[in-house]
């Protein structure tokens, strides 16, 4: 990797750090297109390497962001042990499937899911045009409810799809939390510990699995490109540490539109690589 490419990957790391704090992405859906670009000429195994390296970035970013999140906010997860366990089980299953699935299924599945998420946010009320929310909490506070907004039964499919595609789960959990009445700032913060549950078992699988061909390159562990992961984290961790404690204050509506706009940009990049 040349000096220009190294600098570019570090700069992308800055973006993954920002998206971790602002949108709860953990960097996954940004990392996958970057890794596909880096390993475009690597042949078979490039897609698995992209998803595997994405898992490293998501684990570290989501962990740092979760540790920096106020405990009062994390208290919303109290009583959600079944959901967290099923997210982990789904992450394990999705990672195992990714190691044997056709590469085109992963890459086109990634693009298709982003497109469906964007359409859902634009067309269905509750995300950009929030449904009636409970009165009371100010922006950034957690709305109270008798149970967590995401049912335990959704944990397995969310975890499996997230690990399989490398999107980390937040592309699914943030809209669900948003539609439950949570402001974007809270939905993004709660998405990080949920992403962690998915990404940790997925990463364990990828570290023990070597991809077909030469997808991960010389600096690798299993299917993970450690060199690229280190550069991405060098850019992302400082941003996560700084912004998680002092997050940018965005109007809730603008925050939601930014989420959709970023998904659209990433979808455009992925489609440009595929077509």
Short mmCIF file of C-alpha atoms in Angstrom, two decimals:
data_model
loop_
_atom_site.label_atom_id
_atom_site.label_comp_id
_atom_site.label_asym_id
_atom_site.label_seq_id
_atom_site.Cartn_x
_atom_site.Cartn_y
_atom_site.Cartn_z
CA UNK A 1 0.00 0.00 0.00
CA UNK A 2 1.52 3.33 -1.08
CA UNK A 3 1.85 6.44 1.07
CA UNK A 4 -1.17 8.07 -0.59
CA UNK A 5 -3.29 4.99 0.02
CA UNK A 6 -2.16 4.83 3.67
CA UNK A 7 -3.15 8.46 4.21
CA UNK A 8 -6.48 7.88 2.50
CA UNK A 9 -7.28 4.86 4.68
CA UNK A 10 -6.46 6.85 7.83
CA UNK A 11 -8.75 9.64 6.63
CA UNK A 12 -11.48 7.06 6.05
CA UNK A 13 -10.83 5.99 9.63
CA UNK A 14 -11.72 9.50 10.74
CA UNK A 15 -15.02 9.11 8.91
CA UNK A 16 -15.71 5.77 10.58
CA UNK A 17 -15.08 7.36 13.97
CA UNK A 18 -17.48 10.18 13.20
CA UNK A 19 -20.19 7.79 12.00
CA UNK A 20 -19.74 5.66 15.12
CA UNK A 21 -20.62 8.61 17.34
CA UNK A 22 -23.20 10.32 15.13
CA UNK A 23 -25.04 7.28 13.80
CA UNK A 24 -23.93 4.27 15.85
CA UNK A 25 -22.47 2.56 12.78
CA UNK A 26 -19.24 1.41 14.41
CA UNK A 27 -17.65 2.07 11.03
CA UNK A 28 -18.85 -1.14 9.42
CA UNK A 29 -20.79 0.09 6.47
CA UNK A 30 -18.04 2.62 5.65
CA UNK A 31 -15.25 0.07 6.05
CA UNK A 32 -16.65 -2.56 3.68
CA UNK A 33 -16.52 -0.41 0.50
CA UNK A 34 -13.02 0.79 1.42
CA UNK A 35 -11.78 -2.75 1.93
CA UNK A 36 -13.36 -3.88 -1.34
CA UNK A 37 -11.43 -1.09 -3.05
CA UNK A 38 -8.14 -2.00 -1.36
CA UNK A 39 -8.49 -5.68 -2.24
CA UNK A 40 -10.12 -5.24 -5.65
CA UNK A 41 -7.29 -7.14 -7.37
CA UNK A 42 -6.90 -9.79 -4.70
CA UNK A 43 -9.29 -12.23 -6.31
CA UNK A 44 -11.43 -14.67 -4.34
CA UNK A 45 -11.75 -13.84 -0.68
CA UNK A 46 -11.87 -10.06 -1.08
CA UNK A 47 -15.48 -9.77 0.08
CA UNK A 48 -14.88 -11.94 3.15
CA UNK A 49 -11.76 -9.91 3.97
CA UNK A 50 -13.79 -6.70 3.69
CA UNK A 51 -16.46 -7.97 6.08
CA UNK A 52 -13.87 -9.48 8.45
CA UNK A 53 -11.78 -6.32 8.66
CA UNK A 54 -14.97 -4.35 9.13
CA UNK A 55 -15.68 -6.53 12.18
CA UNK A 56 -12.38 -5.49 13.80
CA UNK A 57 -13.12 -1.80 13.30
CA UNK A 58 -16.67 -2.22 14.60
CA UNK A 59 -15.59 -4.09 17.72
CA UNK A 60 -13.00 -1.50 18.74
CA UNK A 61 -15.03 1.58 17.81
CA UNK A 62 -18.24 0.28 19.37
CA UNK A 63 -16.39 -0.74 22.54
CA UNK A 64 -14.75 2.67 22.95
CA UNK A 65 -18.04 4.45 22.24
CA UNK A 66 -19.96 2.22 24.67
CA UNK A 67 -17.45 2.78 27.48
CA UNK A 68 -17.79 6.52 26.98
CA UNK A 69 -21.61 6.46 26.98
CA UNK A 70 -23.32 7.68 30.18
CA UNK A 71 -24.54 4.80 32.33
CA UNK A 72 -27.95 6.40 32.65
CA UNK A 73 -28.39 6.06 28.90
CA UNK A 74 -27.10 2.49 28.82
CA UNK A 75 -29.67 1.72 31.51
CA UNK A 76 -32.23 1.51 28.71
CA UNK A 77 -30.73 -1.90 27.90
CA UNK A 78 -31.54 -3.27 31.34
CA UNK A 79 -33.57 -6.45 30.99
CA UNK A 80 -32.47 -6.98 27.37
CA UNK A 81 -30.21 -9.99 28.01
CA UNK A 82 -32.22 -12.29 25.67
CA UNK A 83 -31.90 -9.75 22.84
CA UNK A 84 -28.16 -9.35 23.41
CA UNK A 85 -27.63 -13.12 23.49
CA UNK A 86 -29.57 -13.62 20.25
CA UNK A 87 -27.68 -10.78 18.57
CA UNK A 88 -24.45 -12.59 19.46
CA UNK A 89 -25.79 -15.93 18.20
CA UNK A 90 -26.90 -14.28 14.98
CA UNK A 91 -23.49 -12.63 14.58
CA UNK A 92 -21.82 -16.01 14.92
CA UNK A 93 -24.14 -17.62 12.37
CA UNK A 94 -23.84 -14.74 9.89
CA UNK A 95 -20.05 -14.78 10.02
CA UNK A 96 -19.97 -18.54 9.41
CA UNK A 97 -22.25 -18.09 6.39
CA UNK A 98 -20.07 -15.27 5.04
CA UNK A 99 -17.02 -17.56 4.96
CA UNK A 100 -18.73 -19.98 2.55
CA UNK A 101 -21.10 -17.72 0.59
CA UNK A 102 -20.43 -16.58 -2.99
CA UNK A 103 -18.66 -13.21 -3.03
CA UNK A 104 -21.31 -11.63 -5.26
CA UNK A 105 -24.00 -12.54 -2.75
CA UNK A 106 -22.21 -10.55 -0.04
CA UNK A 107 -21.42 -7.49 -2.15
CA UNK A 108 -24.80 -7.24 -3.90
CA UNK A 109 -26.57 -8.10 -0.65
CA UNK A 110 -24.75 -5.19 1.01
CA UNK A 111 -25.91 -2.81 -1.72
CA UNK A 112 -29.46 -4.16 -1.71
CA UNK A 113 -29.84 -3.79 2.03
CA UNK A 114 -28.59 -0.20 1.97
CA UNK A 115 -31.06 0.61 -0.82
CA UNK A 116 -33.97 -0.94 1.09
CA UNK A 117 -33.03 0.93 4.27
CA UNK A 118 -32.90 4.25 2.42
CA UNK A 119 -36.30 3.64 0.78
CA UNK A 120 -37.81 2.59 4.08
CA UNK A 121 -36.57 5.76 5.79
CA UNK A 122 -37.84 7.97 2.96
CA UNK A 123 -41.23 6.38 2.41
CA UNK A 124 -42.40 5.07 5.77
CA UNK A 125 -43.33 7.43 8.60
CA UNK A 126 -41.40 7.19 11.84
CA UNK A 127 -37.84 8.00 10.81
CA UNK A 128 -37.61 11.28 8.91
CA UNK A 129 -41.21 12.09 9.75
CA UNK A 130 -41.49 10.71 13.26
CA UNK A 131 -44.78 9.29 14.39
CA UNK A 132 -46.30 10.77 17.51
CA UNK A 133 -43.69 10.54 20.26
CA UNK A 134 -44.33 10.41 23.95
CA UNK A 135 -44.30 13.90 25.39
CA UNK A 136 -41.74 14.80 28.00
CA UNK A 137 -38.10 13.93 27.28
CA UNK A 138 -35.85 16.57 25.82
CA UNK A 139 -33.58 15.89 22.88
CA UNK A 140 -30.90 13.37 23.85
CA UNK A 141 -32.90 11.74 26.65
CA UNK A 142 -34.21 8.20 26.61
CA UNK A 143 -37.94 7.74 26.37
CA UNK A 144 -39.32 5.33 28.93
CA UNK A 145 -41.25 2.23 27.99
CA UNK A 146 -42.16 -1.05 29.69
CA UNK A 147 -39.66 -2.94 27.52
CA UNK A 148 -36.81 -2.23 25.15
CA UNK A 149 -37.87 -1.07 21.71
CA UNK A 150 -36.32 -4.06 19.88
CA UNK A 151 -37.90 -7.40 20.71
CA UNK A 152 -35.63 -10.31 21.58
CA UNK A 153 -36.97 -12.32 18.65
CA UNK A 154 -35.37 -9.86 16.21
CA UNK A 155 -31.92 -10.44 17.67
CA UNK A 156 -31.09 -13.56 15.65
CA UNK A 157 -32.01 -12.22 12.17
CA UNK A 158 -30.48 -8.79 12.88
CA UNK A 159 -27.24 -10.34 14.11
CA UNK A 160 -27.00 -12.83 11.25
CA UNK A 161 -27.67 -10.30 8.49
CA UNK A 162 -25.41 -7.70 10.05
CA UNK A 163 -22.45 -10.07 10.40
CA UNK A 164 -23.00 -11.58 6.96
CA UNK A 165 -23.00 -8.19 5.21
CA UNK A 166 -20.59 -6.39 7.54
CA UNK A 167 -23.01 -3.57 8.37
CA UNK A 168 -22.75 -4.06 12.13
CA UNK A 169 -26.42 -4.08 13.01
CA UNK A 170 -26.84 -0.35 13.49
CA UNK A 171 -28.31 0.04 10.01
CA UNK A 172 -31.15 -2.08 11.40
CA UNK A 173 -31.25 -1.10 15.06
CA UNK A 174 -31.14 2.69 14.67
CA UNK A 175 -34.34 2.82 12.55
CA UNK A 176 -36.10 0.51 15.02
CA UNK A 177 -35.07 2.66 17.98
CA UNK A 178 -35.98 5.81 16.08
CA UNK A 179 -39.46 4.54 15.33
CA UNK A 180 -39.94 3.67 18.99
CA UNK A 181 -39.73 7.38 19.77
CA UNK A 182 -36.03 7.78 20.57
CA UNK A 183 -34.22 10.88 19.28
CA UNK A 184 -31.35 10.19 16.88
CA UNK A 185 -28.69 10.96 19.46
CA UNK A 186 -30.01 8.28 21.80
CA UNK A 187 -30.67 5.74 19.03
CA UNK A 188 -27.09 6.12 17.78
CA UNK A 189 -25.62 5.75 21.27
CA UNK A 190 -27.65 2.62 22.06
CA UNK A 191 -26.72 1.09 18.69
CA UNK A 192 -23.07 0.81 19.74
CA UNK A 193 -23.47 -1.82 22.51
CA UNK A 194 -25.87 -3.72 20.24
CA UNK A 195 -23.27 -3.64 17.46
CA UNK A 196 -20.69 -4.93 19.92
CA UNK A 197 -22.81 -8.01 20.64
CA UNK A 198 -22.94 -8.82 16.93
CA UNK A 199 -19.36 -7.99 16.00
CA UNK A 200 -17.44 -9.81 18.76
CA UNK A 201 -18.55 -13.39 17.88
CA UNK A 202 -18.35 -12.54 14.17
CA UNK A 203 -14.75 -11.38 14.60
CA UNK A 204 -13.87 -14.58 16.45
CA UNK A 205 -15.03 -16.58 13.42
CA UNK A 206 -13.14 -14.42 10.94
CA UNK A 207 -9.90 -14.59 12.94
CA UNK A 208 -10.03 -18.38 12.71
CA UNK A 209 -10.98 -18.52 9.03
CA UNK A 210 -8.59 -18.01 6.13
CA UNK A 211 -10.32 -16.75 2.96
CA UNK A 212 -9.98 -18.46 -0.37
CA UNK A 213 -7.27 -16.92 -2.54
CA UNK A 214 -5.16 -14.07 -1.17
CA UNK A 215 -7.84 -11.69 0.04
CA UNK A 216 -6.27 -10.65 3.33
CA UNK A 217 -2.70 -10.12 2.17
CA UNK A 218 0.51 -10.56 4.15
CA UNK A 219 -0.49 -8.70 7.33
CA UNK A 220 -3.42 -10.89 8.18
CA UNK A 221 -4.98 -13.05 10.86
CA UNK A 222 -7.49 -15.44 9.40
CA UNK A 223 -9.63 -13.39 7.04
CA UNK A 224 -8.74 -10.06 8.71
CA UNK A 225 -6.43 -7.53 7.09
CA UNK A 226 -4.66 -6.34 10.24
CA UNK A 227 -2.67 -3.63 8.49
CA UNK A 228 -5.72 -1.90 7.05
CA UNK A 229 -7.64 -2.36 10.31
CA UNK A 230 -4.80 -0.67 12.24
CA UNK A 231 -4.78 2.31 9.87
CA UNK A 232 -8.56 2.68 10.05
CA UNK A 233 -8.50 2.53 13.86
CA UNK A 234 -5.64 5.04 14.02
CA UNK A 235 -8.00 7.51 12.40
CA UNK A 236 -11.21 6.52 14.13
CA UNK A 237 -10.34 6.03 17.81
CA UNK A 238 -9.33 9.64 18.57
CA UNK A 239 -12.57 10.88 16.99
CA UNK A 240 -14.68 8.40 18.95
CA UNK A 241 -12.99 9.29 22.24
CA UNK A 242 -13.36 13.03 21.68
CA UNK A 243 -16.85 13.10 20.17
CA UNK A 244 -18.44 10.49 22.42
CA UNK A 245 -17.73 12.69 25.43
CA UNK A 246 -18.52 15.94 23.63
CA UNK A 247 -20.81 14.94 20.74
CA UNK A 248 -21.80 17.52 18.14
CA UNK A 249 -25.22 19.01 18.85
CA UNK A 250 -27.41 18.55 15.78
CA UNK A 251 -31.12 19.26 15.41
CA UNK A 252 -32.90 15.91 15.50
CA UNK A 253 -34.39 16.27 12.02
CA UNK A 254 -31.05 17.21 10.46
CA UNK A 255 -29.43 14.30 12.29
CA UNK A 256 -31.95 11.87 10.75
CA UNK A 257 -31.48 13.30 7.26
CA UNK A 258 -27.70 13.02 7.68
CA UNK A 259 -28.12 9.31 8.45
CA UNK A 260 -30.01 8.73 5.21
CA UNK A 261 -27.66 10.91 3.16
CA UNK A 262 -24.61 9.00 4.38
CA UNK A 263 -26.23 5.68 3.50
CA UNK A 264 -26.93 7.05 0.02
CA UNK A 265 -23.30 8.11 -0.47
CA UNK A 266 -22.02 4.68 0.58
CA UNK A 267 -24.55 2.97 -1.69
CA UNK A 268 -23.32 5.06 -4.61
CA UNK A 269 -19.70 4.10 -3.89
CA UNK A 270 -20.55 0.40 -3.68
CA UNK A 271 -22.58 0.45 -6.89
CA UNK A 272 -19.74 2.25 -8.69
CA UNK A 273 -17.44 -0.61 -7.68
CA UNK A 274 -19.90 -3.29 -8.73
CA UNK A 275 -21.06 -1.91 -12.06
#
